[in-house]
Backbone as numpy.savetxt, mean C-alpha at the origin, in Angstrom:
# Nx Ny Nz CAx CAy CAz Cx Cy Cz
1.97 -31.43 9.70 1.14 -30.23 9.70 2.01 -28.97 9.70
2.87 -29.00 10.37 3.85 -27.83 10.63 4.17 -27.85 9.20
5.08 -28.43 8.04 4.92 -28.01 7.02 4.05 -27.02 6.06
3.14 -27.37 6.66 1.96 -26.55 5.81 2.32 -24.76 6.11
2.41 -24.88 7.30 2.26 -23.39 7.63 4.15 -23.03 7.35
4.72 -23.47 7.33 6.11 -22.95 6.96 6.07 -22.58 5.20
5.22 -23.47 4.28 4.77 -23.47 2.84 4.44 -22.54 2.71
3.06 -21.96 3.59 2.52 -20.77 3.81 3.62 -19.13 4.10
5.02 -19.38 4.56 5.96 -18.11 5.02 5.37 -17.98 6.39
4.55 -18.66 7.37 5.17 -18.34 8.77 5.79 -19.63 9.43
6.70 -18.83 10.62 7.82 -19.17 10.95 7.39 -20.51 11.92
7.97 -21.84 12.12 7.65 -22.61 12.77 7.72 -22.56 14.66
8.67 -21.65 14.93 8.76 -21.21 16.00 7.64 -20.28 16.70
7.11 -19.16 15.83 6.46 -18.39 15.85 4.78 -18.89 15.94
4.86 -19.94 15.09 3.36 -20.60 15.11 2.37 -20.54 16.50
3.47 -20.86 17.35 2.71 -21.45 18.57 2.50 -20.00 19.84
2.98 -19.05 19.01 2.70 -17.95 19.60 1.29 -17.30 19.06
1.20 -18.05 18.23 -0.09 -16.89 17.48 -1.43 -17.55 18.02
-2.40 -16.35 18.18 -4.14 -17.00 18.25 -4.70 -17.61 17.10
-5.89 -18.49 17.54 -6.39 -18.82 15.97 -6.45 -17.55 15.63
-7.03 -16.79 16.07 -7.37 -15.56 15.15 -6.18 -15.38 14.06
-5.12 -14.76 14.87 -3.75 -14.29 14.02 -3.51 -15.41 13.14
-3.70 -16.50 13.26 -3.53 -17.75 12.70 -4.17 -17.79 11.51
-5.51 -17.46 11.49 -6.79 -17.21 10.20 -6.25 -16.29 9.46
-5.44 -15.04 10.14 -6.00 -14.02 9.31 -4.33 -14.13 8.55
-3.29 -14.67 9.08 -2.12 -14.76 8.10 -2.55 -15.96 7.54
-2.78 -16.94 7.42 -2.73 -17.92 6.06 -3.95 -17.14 5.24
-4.81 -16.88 5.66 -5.84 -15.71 4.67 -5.08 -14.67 3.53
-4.02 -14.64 4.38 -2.90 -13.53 3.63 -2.18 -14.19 2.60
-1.76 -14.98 2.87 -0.59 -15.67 2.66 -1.28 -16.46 1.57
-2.78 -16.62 1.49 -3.49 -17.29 0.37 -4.04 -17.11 -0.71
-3.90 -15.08 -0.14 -4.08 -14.16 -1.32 -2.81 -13.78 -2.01
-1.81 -13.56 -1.49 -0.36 -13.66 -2.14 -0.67 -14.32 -2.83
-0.68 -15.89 -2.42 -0.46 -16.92 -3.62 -1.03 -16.77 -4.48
-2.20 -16.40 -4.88 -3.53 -16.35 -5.78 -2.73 -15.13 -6.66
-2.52 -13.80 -6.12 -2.66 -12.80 -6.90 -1.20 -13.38 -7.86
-0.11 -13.85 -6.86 1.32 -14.15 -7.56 1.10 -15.14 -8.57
0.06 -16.08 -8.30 -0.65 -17.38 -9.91 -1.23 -16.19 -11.25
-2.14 -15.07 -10.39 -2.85 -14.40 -11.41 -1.76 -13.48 -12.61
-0.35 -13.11 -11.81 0.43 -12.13 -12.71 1.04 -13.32 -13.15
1.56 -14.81 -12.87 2.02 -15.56 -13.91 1.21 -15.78 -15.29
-0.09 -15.92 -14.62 -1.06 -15.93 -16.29 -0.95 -14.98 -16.74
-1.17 -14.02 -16.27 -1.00 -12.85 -17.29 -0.03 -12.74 -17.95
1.16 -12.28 -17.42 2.14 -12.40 -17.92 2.49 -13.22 -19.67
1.84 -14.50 -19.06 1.51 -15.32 -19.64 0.90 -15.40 -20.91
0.02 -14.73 -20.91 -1.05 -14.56 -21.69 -0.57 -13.34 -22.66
0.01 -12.54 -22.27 0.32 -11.33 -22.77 2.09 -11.55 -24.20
2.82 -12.57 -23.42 3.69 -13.27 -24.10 3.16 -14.11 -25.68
1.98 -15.07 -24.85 1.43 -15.33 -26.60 0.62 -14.19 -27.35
0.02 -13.46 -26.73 -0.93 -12.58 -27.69 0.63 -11.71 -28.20
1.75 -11.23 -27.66 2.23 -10.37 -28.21 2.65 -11.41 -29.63
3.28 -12.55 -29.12 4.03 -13.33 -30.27 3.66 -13.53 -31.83
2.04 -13.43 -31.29 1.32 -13.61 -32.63 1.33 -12.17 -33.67
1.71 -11.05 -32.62 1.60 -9.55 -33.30 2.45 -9.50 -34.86
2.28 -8.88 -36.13 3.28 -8.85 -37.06 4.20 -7.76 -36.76
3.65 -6.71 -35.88 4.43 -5.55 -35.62 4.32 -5.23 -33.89
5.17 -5.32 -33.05 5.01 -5.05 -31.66 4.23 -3.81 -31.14
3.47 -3.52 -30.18 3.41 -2.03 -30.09 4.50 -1.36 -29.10
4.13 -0.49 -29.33 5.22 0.56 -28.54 5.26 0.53 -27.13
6.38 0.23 -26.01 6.72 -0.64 -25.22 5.96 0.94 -24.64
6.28 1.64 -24.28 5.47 3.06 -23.60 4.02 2.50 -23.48
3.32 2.25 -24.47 2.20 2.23 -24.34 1.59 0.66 -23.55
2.52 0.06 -23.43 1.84 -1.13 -22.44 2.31 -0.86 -21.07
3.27 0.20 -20.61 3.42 0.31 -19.21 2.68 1.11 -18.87
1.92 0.88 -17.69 1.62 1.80 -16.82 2.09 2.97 -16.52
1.44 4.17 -16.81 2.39 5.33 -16.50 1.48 6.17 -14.89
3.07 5.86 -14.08 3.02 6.30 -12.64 3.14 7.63 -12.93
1.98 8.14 -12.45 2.00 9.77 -11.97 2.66 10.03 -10.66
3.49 10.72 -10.49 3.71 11.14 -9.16 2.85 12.47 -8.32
2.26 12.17 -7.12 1.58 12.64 -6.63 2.46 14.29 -6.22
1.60 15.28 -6.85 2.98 16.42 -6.80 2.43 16.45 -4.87
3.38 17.25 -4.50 3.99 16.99 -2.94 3.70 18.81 -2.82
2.72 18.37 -1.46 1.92 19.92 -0.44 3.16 20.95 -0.35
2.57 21.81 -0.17 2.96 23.13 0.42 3.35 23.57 1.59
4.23 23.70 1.98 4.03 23.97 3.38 3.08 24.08 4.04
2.37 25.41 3.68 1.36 26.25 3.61 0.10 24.85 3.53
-0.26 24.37 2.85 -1.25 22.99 2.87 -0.78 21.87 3.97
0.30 21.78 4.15 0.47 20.79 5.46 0.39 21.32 6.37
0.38 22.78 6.79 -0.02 23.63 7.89 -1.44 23.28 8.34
-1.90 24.26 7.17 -3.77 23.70 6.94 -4.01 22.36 7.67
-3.66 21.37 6.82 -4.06 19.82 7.39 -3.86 20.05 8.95
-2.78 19.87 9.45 -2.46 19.73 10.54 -2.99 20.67 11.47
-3.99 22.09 10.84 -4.78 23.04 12.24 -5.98 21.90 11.67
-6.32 21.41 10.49 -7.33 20.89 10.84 -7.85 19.60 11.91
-6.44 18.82 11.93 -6.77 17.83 12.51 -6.68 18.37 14.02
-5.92 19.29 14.18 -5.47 19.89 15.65 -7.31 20.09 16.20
-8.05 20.93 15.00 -9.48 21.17 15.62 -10.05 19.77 15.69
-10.24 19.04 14.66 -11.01 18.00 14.79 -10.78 16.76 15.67
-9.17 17.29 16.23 -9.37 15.84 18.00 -9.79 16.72 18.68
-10.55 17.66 19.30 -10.87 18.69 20.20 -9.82 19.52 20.65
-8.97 19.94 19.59 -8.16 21.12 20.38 -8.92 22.17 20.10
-8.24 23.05 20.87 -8.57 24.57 21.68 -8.57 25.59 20.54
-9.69 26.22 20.09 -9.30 27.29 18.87 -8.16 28.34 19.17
-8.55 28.67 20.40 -7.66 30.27 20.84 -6.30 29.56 21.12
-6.42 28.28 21.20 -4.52 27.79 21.29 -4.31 27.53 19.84
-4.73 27.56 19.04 -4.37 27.56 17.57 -4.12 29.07 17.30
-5.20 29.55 17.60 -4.79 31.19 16.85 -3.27 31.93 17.53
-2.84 31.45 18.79 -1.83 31.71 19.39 -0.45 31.05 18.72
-0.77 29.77 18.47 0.23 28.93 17.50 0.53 30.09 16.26
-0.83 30.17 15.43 -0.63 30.95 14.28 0.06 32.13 14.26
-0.24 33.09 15.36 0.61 33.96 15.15 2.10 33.90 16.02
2.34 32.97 16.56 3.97 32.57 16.68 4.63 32.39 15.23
3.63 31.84 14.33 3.92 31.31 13.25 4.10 32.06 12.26
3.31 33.21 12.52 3.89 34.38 11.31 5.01 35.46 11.99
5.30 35.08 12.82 5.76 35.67 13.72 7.70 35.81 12.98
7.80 34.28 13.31 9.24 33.54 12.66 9.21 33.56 11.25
């Protein structure tokens, strides 16, 4: 039995520390790995014969994914965020407005 769960990537030592719970919810994990890591071999897969059959390849640009990079806040906008969350755990308005003007202060 211990095999199984070492097959799975947890540790045989470690096993006997975990609850069923923790127990369910990593081979749950560990069963979707496997699945999604079978699903990009087919693809992969699949994408190898459909290209093979092509007379002309397409243009390698156009089958990658193109990562946008998320452009990156403002000071000024991470300020914002952060009085907002300052109000929304119940902080103190008039200790914010005191923050703020330390803040234009420097």
């Amino acid at each position: 039995m211990q095999r199984v769960y070492v097959a799975f990537g947890l540790d045989p030592e470690g096993f006997w520390r975990l609850t069923p719970r923790e127990l369910v919810v990593r081979l749950e994990g560990a069963r979707r790995r496997l699945l999604s890591e079978q699903d990009g071999r087919v693809w992969l897969a699949w994408h190898v014969a459909a290209l093979s059959r092509q007379s002309k390849l397409p243009d390698l640009a156009s089958l990658l994914q193109a990562h946008s990079k998320k452009p990156t806040q403002s000071l000024q906008d991470q300020e914002i965020g952060l009085d907002q969350l300052f109000l929304a755990w119940g902080g103190d308005p008039a200790q914010l407005a005191d923050v703020r003007k330390l803040r234009e202060e420097t």
